[in-house]
PDB file of C-alpha atoms in Angstrom:
ATOM      1  CA  GLN A   1       0.099   0.035   0.293  1.00 59.00           C
ATOM      2  CA  GLN A   2       3.393   2.256   0.240  1.00 71.00           C
ATOM      3  CA  GLN A   3       4.795   1.723  -3.281  1.00 88.00           C
ATOM      4  CA  VAL A   4       4.561   4.385  -5.562  1.00 95.00           C
ATOM      5  CA  LYS A   5       4.512   2.569  -9.014  1.00 96.00           C
ATOM      6  CA  GLN A   6       6.834   4.436 -12.075  1.00 97.00           C
ATOM      7  CA  SER A   7       6.855   3.655 -16.082  1.00 97.00           C
ATOM      8  CA  PRO A   8       8.542   3.487 -18.044  1.00 97.00           C
ATOM      9  CA  GLN A   9      12.234   2.476 -16.708  1.00 96.00           C
ATOM     10  CA  SER A  10      14.184   4.275 -19.659  1.00 97.00           C
ATOM     11  CA  LEU A  11      12.342   6.544 -22.132  1.00 98.00           C
ATOM     12  CA  ILE A  12      13.925   7.985 -25.619  1.00 98.00           C
ATOM     13  CA  VAL A  13      12.956  11.071 -26.941  1.00 98.00           C
ATOM     14  CA  GLN A  14      13.954  13.275 -29.481  1.00 98.00           C
ATOM     15  CA  LYS A  15      14.662  16.443 -29.219  1.00 98.00           C
ATOM     16  CA  GLY A  16      11.068  18.879 -29.229  1.00 98.00           C
ATOM     17  CA  GLY A  17       9.015  16.041 -28.553  1.00 98.00           C
ATOM     18  CA  ILE A  18       7.219  15.173 -25.374  1.00 98.00           C
ATOM     19  CA  SER A  19       8.401  13.435 -22.507  1.00 98.00           C
ATOM     20  CA  ILE A  20       5.547  11.866 -20.320  1.00 98.00           C
ATOM     21  CA  ILE A  21       6.236   9.962 -17.081  1.00 98.00           C
ATOM     22  CA  ASN A  22       3.153   7.723 -15.129  1.00 98.00           C
ATOM     23  CA  CYS A  23       3.470   6.594 -11.415  1.00 98.00           C
ATOM     24  CA  ALA A  24       0.337   4.586 -10.024  1.00 97.00           C
ATOM     25  CA  TYR A  25      -0.442   4.962  -6.091  1.00 96.00           C
ATOM     26  CA  GLU A  26      -2.386   2.621  -3.558  1.00 94.00           C
ATOM     27  CA  ASN A  27      -2.750   4.357  -0.483  1.00 92.00           C
ATOM     28  CA  THR A  28      -5.821   6.551  -0.755  1.00 91.00           C
ATOM     29  CA  ALA A  29      -4.610   8.763   1.926  1.00 90.00           C
ATOM     30  CA  PHE A  30      -1.070  10.089  -0.299  1.00 92.00           C
ATOM     31  CA  ASP A  31      -2.267  13.975  -0.597  1.00 90.00           C
ATOM     32  CA  TYR A  32       0.829  15.510  -1.697  1.00 91.00           C
ATOM     33  CA  PHE A  33       2.551  14.391  -5.619  1.00 94.00           C
ATOM     34  CA  PRO A  34       5.968  15.654  -6.188  1.00 94.00           C
ATOM     35  CA  TRP A  35       7.783  14.908  -9.450  1.00 96.00           C
ATOM     36  CA  TYR A  36      11.700  15.533  -8.688  1.00 96.00           C
ATOM     37  CA  GLN A  37      14.679  15.340 -11.484  1.00 97.00           C
ATOM     38  CA  GLN A  38      18.223  14.307  -9.839  1.00 96.00           C
ATOM     39  CA  PHE A  39      21.608  14.524 -12.361  1.00 95.00           C
ATOM     40  CA  PRO A  40      23.760  11.827 -12.127  1.00 92.00           C
ATOM     41  CA  GLY A  41      25.961  12.403  -8.847  1.00 90.00           C
ATOM     42  CA  LYS A  42      23.442  14.575  -7.558  1.00 93.00           C
ATOM     43  CA  GLY A  43      20.593  15.461  -5.405  1.00 93.00           C
ATOM     44  CA  PRO A  44      16.990  15.300  -6.313  1.00 95.00           C
ATOM     45  CA  ALA A  45      16.134  18.864  -7.746  1.00 93.00           C
ATOM     46  CA  LEU A  46      11.769  19.471  -6.738  1.00 92.00           C
ATOM     47  CA  LEU A  47      10.349  20.091 -10.064  1.00 95.00           C
ATOM     48  CA  ILE A  48       6.568  20.390  -9.541  1.00 94.00           C
ATOM     49  CA  ALA A  49       3.952  19.377  -7.270  1.00 93.00           C
ATOM     50  CA  ILE A  50       0.487  18.841  -7.017  1.00 93.00           C
ATOM     51  CA  ARG A  51      -2.478  18.010  -4.351  1.00 91.00           C
ATOM     52  CA  PRO A  52      -5.557  15.708  -5.073  1.00 89.00           C
ATOM     53  CA  ASP A  53      -8.014  18.499  -5.669  1.00 90.00           C
ATOM     54  CA  VAL A  54      -6.802  19.640  -8.676  1.00 93.00           C
ATOM     55  CA  SER A  55      -6.753  17.505 -12.010  1.00 95.00           C
ATOM     56  CA  GLU A  56      -3.353  19.773 -13.409  1.00 97.00           C
ATOM     57  CA  LYS A  57      -0.938  21.924 -12.316  1.00 97.00           C
ATOM     58  CA  LYS A  58       2.043  23.663 -14.767  1.00 97.00           C
ATOM     59  CA  GLU A  59       4.981  25.544 -15.214  1.00 96.00           C
ATOM     60  CA  GLY A  60       6.537  26.226 -17.608  1.00 97.00           C
ATOM     61  CA  ARG A  61       7.024  23.258 -19.890  1.00 97.00           C
ATOM     62  CA  PHE A  62       6.803  20.401 -17.180  1.00 97.00           C
ATOM     63  CA  THR A  63       2.717  19.746 -16.407  1.00 97.00           C
ATOM     64  CA  ILE A  64       1.326  17.440 -14.245  1.00 97.00           C
ATOM     65  CA  SER A  65      -1.541  15.380 -14.898  1.00 97.00           C
ATOM     66  CA  PHE A  66      -3.642  14.113 -11.761  1.00 97.00           C
ATOM     67  CA  ASN A  67      -6.506  11.446 -11.795  1.00 96.00           C
ATOM     68  CA  LYS A  68      -7.673  10.249  -8.675  1.00 94.00           C
ATOM     69  CA  SER A  69     -10.564   8.007  -9.383  1.00 94.00           C
ATOM     70  CA  ALA A  70      -7.530   5.664 -11.586  1.00 96.00           C
ATOM     71  CA  LYS A  71      -4.592   6.717  -8.134  1.00 96.00           C
ATOM     72  CA  GLN A  72      -2.875   7.733 -11.391  1.00 97.00           C
ATOM     73  CA  PHE A  73      -0.326  10.933 -12.411  1.00 97.00           C
ATOM     74  CA  SER A  74       1.596  11.539 -15.124  1.00 98.00           C
ATOM     75  CA  LEU A  75       4.138  14.309 -15.493  1.00 98.00           C
ATOM     76  CA  HIS A  76       4.829  15.479 -19.328  1.00 98.00           C
ATOM     77  CA  ILE A  77       7.667  17.436 -20.260  1.00 98.00           C
ATOM     78  CA  MET A  78       7.121  19.709 -23.273  1.00 98.00           C
ATOM     79  CA  ASP A  79       9.166  20.306 -25.772  1.00 98.00           C
ATOM     80  CA  SER A  80      12.240  17.839 -24.180  1.00 98.00           C
ATOM     81  CA  GLN A  81      15.662  19.023 -24.686  1.00 98.00           C
ATOM     82  CA  PRO A  82      19.032  17.648 -23.981  1.00 97.00           C
ATOM     83  CA  GLY A  83      19.321  18.808 -21.305  1.00 97.00           C
ATOM     84  CA  ASP A  84      16.313  17.771 -19.501  1.00 98.00           C
ATOM     85  CA  SER A  85      18.339  13.814 -19.912  1.00 98.00           C
ATOM     86  CA  ALA A  86      18.208  13.388 -16.233  1.00 97.00           C
ATOM     87  CA  THR A  87      16.116  10.260 -13.979  1.00 97.00           C
ATOM     88  CA  TYR A  88      12.710  11.057 -13.044  1.00 98.00           C
ATOM     89  CA  PHE A  89      11.356  10.282 -10.061  1.00 97.00           C
ATOM     90  CA  CYS A  90       7.685  10.654  -9.067  1.00 97.00           C
ATOM     91  CA  ALA A  91       7.131  10.756  -5.033  1.00 95.00           C
ATOM     92  CA  ALA A  92       3.712  10.271  -2.931  1.00 94.00           C
ATOM     93  CA  SER A  93       3.584  11.740   0.512  1.00 90.00           C
ATOM     94  CA  MET A  94       0.480  11.303   3.181  1.00 84.00           C
ATOM     95  CA  ASN A  95       0.932  15.525   4.817  1.00 67.00           C
ATOM     96  CA  THR A  96       3.885  14.768   5.704  1.00 59.00           C
ATOM     97  CA  ASP A  97       7.271  15.265   4.858  1.00 67.00           C
ATOM     98  CA  LYS A  98       8.240  11.725   4.839  1.00 82.00           C
ATOM     99  CA  LEU A  99       7.886  10.581   0.998  1.00 89.00           C
ATOM    100  CA  ILE A 100       8.062   7.392  -1.137  1.00 91.00           C
ATOM    101  CA  PHE A 101       9.930   7.410  -4.464  1.00 94.00           C
ATOM    102  CA  GLY A 102       8.762   5.868  -6.902  1.00 96.00           C
ATOM    103  CA  THR A 103      11.720   3.504  -9.244  1.00 95.00           C
ATOM    104  CA  GLY A 104      12.595   6.251 -11.168  1.00 96.00           C
ATOM    105  CA  THR A 105      12.342   7.130 -14.954  1.00 97.00           C
ATOM    106  CA  ARG A 106      15.698   7.572 -17.050  1.00 97.00           C
ATOM    107  CA  LEU A 107      15.216  10.047 -19.549  1.00 98.00           C
ATOM    108  CA  GLN A 108      17.705  10.183 -22.775  1.00 98.00           C
ATOM    109  CA  VAL A 109      16.684  13.312 -25.193  1.00 98.00           C
ATOM    110  CA  PHE A 110      18.571  13.054 -28.418  1.00 96.00           C
ATOM    111  CA  PRO A 111      19.019  16.290 -30.692  1.00 90.00           C
TER     112      PRO A 111
ATOM    113  CA  GLY B   1      15.566  29.493  -2.542  1.00 64.00           C
ATOM    114  CA  ALA B   2      16.769  26.051   0.612  1.00 72.00           C
ATOM    115  CA  VAL B   3      19.622  24.926   0.332  1.00 89.00           C
ATOM    116  CA  VAL B   4      20.921  22.258   1.940  1.00 93.00           C
ATOM    117  CA  SER B   5      24.327  21.558   2.495  1.00 95.00           C
ATOM    118  CA  GLN B   6      25.534  17.847   2.511  1.00 96.00           C
ATOM    119  CA  HIS B   7      29.094  17.227   3.629  1.00 97.00           C
ATOM    120  CA  PRO B   8      31.717  15.253   2.311  1.00 97.00           C
ATOM    121  CA  SER B   9      31.147  14.978  -0.838  1.00 96.00           C
ATOM    122  CA  ARG B  10      32.861  11.962  -1.749  1.00 97.00           C
ATOM    123  CA  VAL B  11      34.498   9.311   0.669  1.00 97.00           C
ATOM    124  CA  ILE B  12      36.275   6.058   0.989  1.00 97.00           C
ATOM    125  CA  CYS B  13      36.987   3.950   3.717  1.00 96.00           C
ATOM    126  CA  LYS B  14      38.208   1.311   5.429  1.00 97.00           C
ATOM    127  CA  SER B  15      36.263  -1.963   6.558  1.00 97.00           C
ATOM    128  CA  GLY B  16      35.558  -1.752  10.009  1.00 97.00           C
ATOM    129  CA  THR B  17      36.033   2.288  10.394  1.00 97.00           C
ATOM    130  CA  SER B  18      33.384   5.085  11.192  1.00 97.00           C
ATOM    131  CA  VAL B  19      32.177   7.409   8.814  1.00 98.00           C
ATOM    132  CA  LYS B  20      30.605  10.857   9.331  1.00 98.00           C
ATOM    133  CA  ILE B  21      28.410  12.593   6.642  1.00 98.00           C
ATOM    134  CA  GLU B  22      27.041  16.064   8.188  1.00 97.00           C
ATOM    135  CA  CYS B  23      23.842  17.651   6.099  1.00 96.00           C
ATOM    136  CA  ARG B  24      23.140  21.162   7.042  1.00 95.00           C
ATOM    137  CA  SER B  25      20.136  23.542   6.318  1.00 93.00           C
ATOM    138  CA  LEU B  26      22.193  26.783   5.303  1.00 91.00           C
ATOM    139  CA  ASP B  27      19.339  29.269   4.908  1.00 86.00           C
ATOM    140  CA  PHE B  28      16.310  28.125   7.238  1.00 87.00           C
ATOM    141  CA  GLN B  29      15.209  26.042  10.503  1.00 88.00           C
ATOM    142  CA  ALA B  30      14.989  22.528   9.824  1.00 87.00           C
ATOM    143  CA  THR B  31      13.378  20.999  12.725  1.00 82.00           C
ATOM    144  CA  THR B  32      13.120  17.591  10.864  1.00 87.00           C
ATOM    145  CA  MET B  33      15.557  16.085   8.281  1.00 92.00           C
ATOM    146  CA  PHE B  34      15.509  12.860   6.135  1.00 93.00           C
ATOM    147  CA  TRP B  35      18.051  10.693   5.610  1.00 96.00           C
ATOM    148  CA  TYR B  36      18.177   8.469   2.226  1.00 96.00           C
ATOM    149  CA  ARG B  37      20.148   5.904   0.326  1.00 96.00           C
ATOM    150  CA  GLN B  38      20.272   4.902  -2.972  1.00 95.00           C
ATOM    151  CA  PHE B  39      22.138   2.261  -4.310  1.00 92.00           C
ATOM    152  CA  PRO B  40      23.388   2.443  -8.616  1.00 89.00           C
ATOM    153  CA  LYS B  41      20.270   3.152 -11.184  1.00 87.00           C
ATOM    154  CA  GLN B  42      17.979   2.773  -8.273  1.00 91.00           C
ATOM    155  CA  SER B  43      15.096   4.551  -6.246  1.00 93.00           C
ATOM    156  CA  LEU B  44      15.732   6.675  -3.007  1.00 94.00           C
ATOM    157  CA  MET B  45      14.806   4.836   0.213  1.00 93.00           C
ATOM    158  CA  LEU B  46      14.175   6.021   3.226  1.00 93.00           C
ATOM    159  CA  MET B  47      16.009   5.369   6.294  1.00 96.00           C
ATOM    160  CA  ALA B  48      15.300   7.362   9.197  1.00 95.00           C
ATOM    161  CA  THR B  49      13.402  10.380  10.438  1.00 92.00           C
ATOM    162  CA  SER B  50      16.082  12.721  12.074  1.00 89.00           C
ATOM    163  CA  ASN B  51      14.375  15.306  14.642  1.00 85.00           C
ATOM    164  CA  GLU B  52      15.807  18.423  16.408  1.00 83.00           C
ATOM    165  CA  GLY B  53      16.353  17.520  20.044  1.00 82.00           C
ATOM    166  CA  SER B  54      15.131  13.889  19.926  1.00 85.00           C
ATOM    167  CA  LYS B  55      15.707  10.294  19.346  1.00 89.00           C
ATOM    168  CA  ALA B  56      15.385   9.545  15.213  1.00 93.00           C
ATOM    169  CA  THR B  57      12.908   7.126  14.094  1.00 93.00           C
ATOM    170  CA  TYR B  58      14.263   4.252  12.118  1.00 96.00           C
ATOM    171  CA  GLU B  59      12.464   2.690   8.927  1.00 94.00           C
ATOM    172  CA  GLN B  60      11.851  -0.472   9.415  1.00 93.00           C
ATOM    173  CA  GLY B  61      14.958  -3.082   8.653  1.00 94.00           C
ATOM    174  CA  VAL B  62      17.494  -0.632   8.785  1.00 96.00           C
ATOM    175  CA  GLU B  63      19.944  -0.728  12.069  1.00 94.00           C
ATOM    176  CA  LYS B  64      19.930   2.160  14.837  1.00 93.00           C
ATOM    177  CA  ASP B  65      23.185   1.292  16.223  1.00 95.00           C
ATOM    178  CA  LYS B  66      24.806   1.305  12.600  1.00 96.00           C
ATOM    179  CA  PHE B  67      23.352   4.520  11.741  1.00 97.00           C
ATOM    180  CA  LEU B  68      23.618   6.949  14.495  1.00 96.00           C
ATOM    181  CA  ILE B  69      22.016   9.984  13.745  1.00 94.00           C
ATOM    182  CA  ASN B  70      22.473  13.056  15.623  1.00 91.00           C
ATOM    183  CA  HIS B  71      20.428  15.827  15.385  1.00 89.00           C
ATOM    184  CA  ALA B  72      22.199  18.672  17.724  1.00 82.00           C
ATOM    185  CA  SER B  73      20.506  22.087  16.004  1.00 89.00           C
ATOM    186  CA  LEU B  74      17.844  23.155  13.483  1.00 90.00           C
ATOM    187  CA  THR B  75      20.623  23.580  11.114  1.00 92.00           C
ATOM    188  CA  LEU B  76      22.514  20.173  11.022  1.00 94.00           C
ATOM    189  CA  SER B  77      21.948  16.638  11.521  1.00 94.00           C
ATOM    190  CA  THR B  78      24.606  13.930  10.907  1.00 95.00           C
ATOM    191  CA  LEU B  79      24.889  10.321  10.280  1.00 97.00           C
ATOM    192  CA  THR B  80      27.180   8.161  11.306  1.00 97.00           C
ATOM    193  CA  VAL B  81      27.956   4.775   9.747  1.00 98.00           C
ATOM    194  CA  THR B  82      29.925   2.485  12.279  1.00 97.00           C
ATOM    195  CA  SER B  83      31.914  -0.406  11.280  1.00 97.00           C
ATOM    196  CA  ALA B  84      31.522   0.689   8.085  1.00 97.00           C
ATOM    197  CA  HIS B  85      31.211  -2.419   4.882  1.00 96.00           C
ATOM    198  CA  PRO B  86      31.820  -2.601   1.745  1.00 96.00           C
ATOM    199  CA  GLU B  87      27.356  -3.553   1.969  1.00 96.00           C
ATOM    200  CA  ASP B  88      27.183  -0.137   3.484  1.00 96.00           C
ATOM    201  CA  SER B  89      28.675   2.001   0.000  1.00 97.00           C
ATOM    202  CA  SER B  90      26.030   3.532  -1.687  1.00 96.00           C
ATOM    203  CA  PHE B  91      24.641   7.570  -2.029  1.00 96.00           C
ATOM    204  CA  TYR B  92      23.605   9.449   0.981  1.00 98.00           C
ATOM    205  CA  ILE B  93      21.482  12.022   0.798  1.00 97.00           C
ATOM    206  CA  CYS B  94      19.658  13.493   2.678  1.00 96.00           C
ATOM    207  CA  SER B  95      16.864  16.731   2.868  1.00 93.00           C
ATOM    208  CA  ALA B  96      15.471  18.819   4.741  1.00 90.00           C
ATOM    209  CA  SER B  97      11.851  21.200   5.502  1.00 81.00           C
ATOM    210  CA  ALA B  98      11.698  24.838   6.613  1.00 73.00           C
ATOM    211  CA  ALA B  99       8.272  23.652   7.801  1.00 68.00           C
ATOM    212  CA  VAL B 100       7.239  20.742   9.454  1.00 57.00           C
ATOM    213  CA  GLY B 101       3.712  18.470   8.374  1.00 57.00           C
ATOM    214  CA  ASN B 102       1.929  20.480   5.758  1.00 59.00           C
ATOM    215  CA  ASN B 103       3.181  19.242   2.941  1.00 58.00           C
ATOM    216  CA  SER B 104       5.757  21.380   2.995  1.00 70.00           C
ATOM    217  CA  PRO B 105       8.435  21.033  -0.015  1.00 79.00           C
ATOM    218  CA  LEU B 106      11.787  18.869   1.106  1.00 85.00           C
ATOM    219  CA  HIS B 107      14.989  19.730  -1.004  1.00 88.00           C
ATOM    220  CA  PHE B 108      18.026  17.602  -0.991  1.00 93.00           C
ATOM    221  CA  GLY B 109      21.261  17.720  -0.028  1.00 95.00           C
ATOM    222  CA  ASN B 110      23.735  16.664  -2.767  1.00 94.00           C
ATOM    223  CA  GLY B 111      24.599  13.365  -1.503  1.00 96.00           C
ATOM    224  CA  THR B 112      27.810  11.274   0.082  1.00 97.00           C
ATOM    225  CA  ARG B 113      29.077   9.018  -2.252  1.00 97.00           C
ATOM    226  CA  LEU B 114      30.301   6.697   0.642  1.00 97.00           C
ATOM    227  CA  THR B 115      32.900   3.467  -1.168  1.00 97.00           C
ATOM    228  CA  VAL B 116      33.486   0.932   2.122  1.00 97.00           C
ATOM    229  CA  THR B 117      36.780  -0.890   1.049  1.00 96.00           C
TER     230      THR B 117
END
């Protein structure tokens, strides 16, 4: 019940394309869903986060779509750039700072 | 923005020795800090929650006597890996939040790569 499932494990996208990463959770008590970006040898950096009272949140080229009934949420990266190549983690928490992370998606954007 | 500094970034130690890793919140006070462990190409696994002035709360399966956590001030938490073994080699990352609960954003340090020979 504490798991957050993430797919795909790896993703290759052409420059300018849309990158889509999906996550699913089981625990309906989760009420905070952030996405983190991690470059090799670095700690994760918060990209964007959403709460279940909204179905979509957009910040620049990054959009989170949230489907409460399906217990799924996804990250869309529009106009993907080579600099976006990194590992992306979704996460979830229950009104605490104790995040449960997904398994990660390694994104490669080719020029 | 909120900055979390972790030191050292890399450390190599011999089997049986102890290693201390520091985590500092540079521009905010953090009553709670979290310690994660990450193996290559894997996700972050929460090891323990560090609370200023009280004992840390460890996740199931994490040996509290092996991974000693001290959170003596509102800006500093330390993780000491005692009697390190090669299987303890990993990437250790701390995180902190400026406000307890209420889904406040977690800020992460840049991690410490521990190699035990």
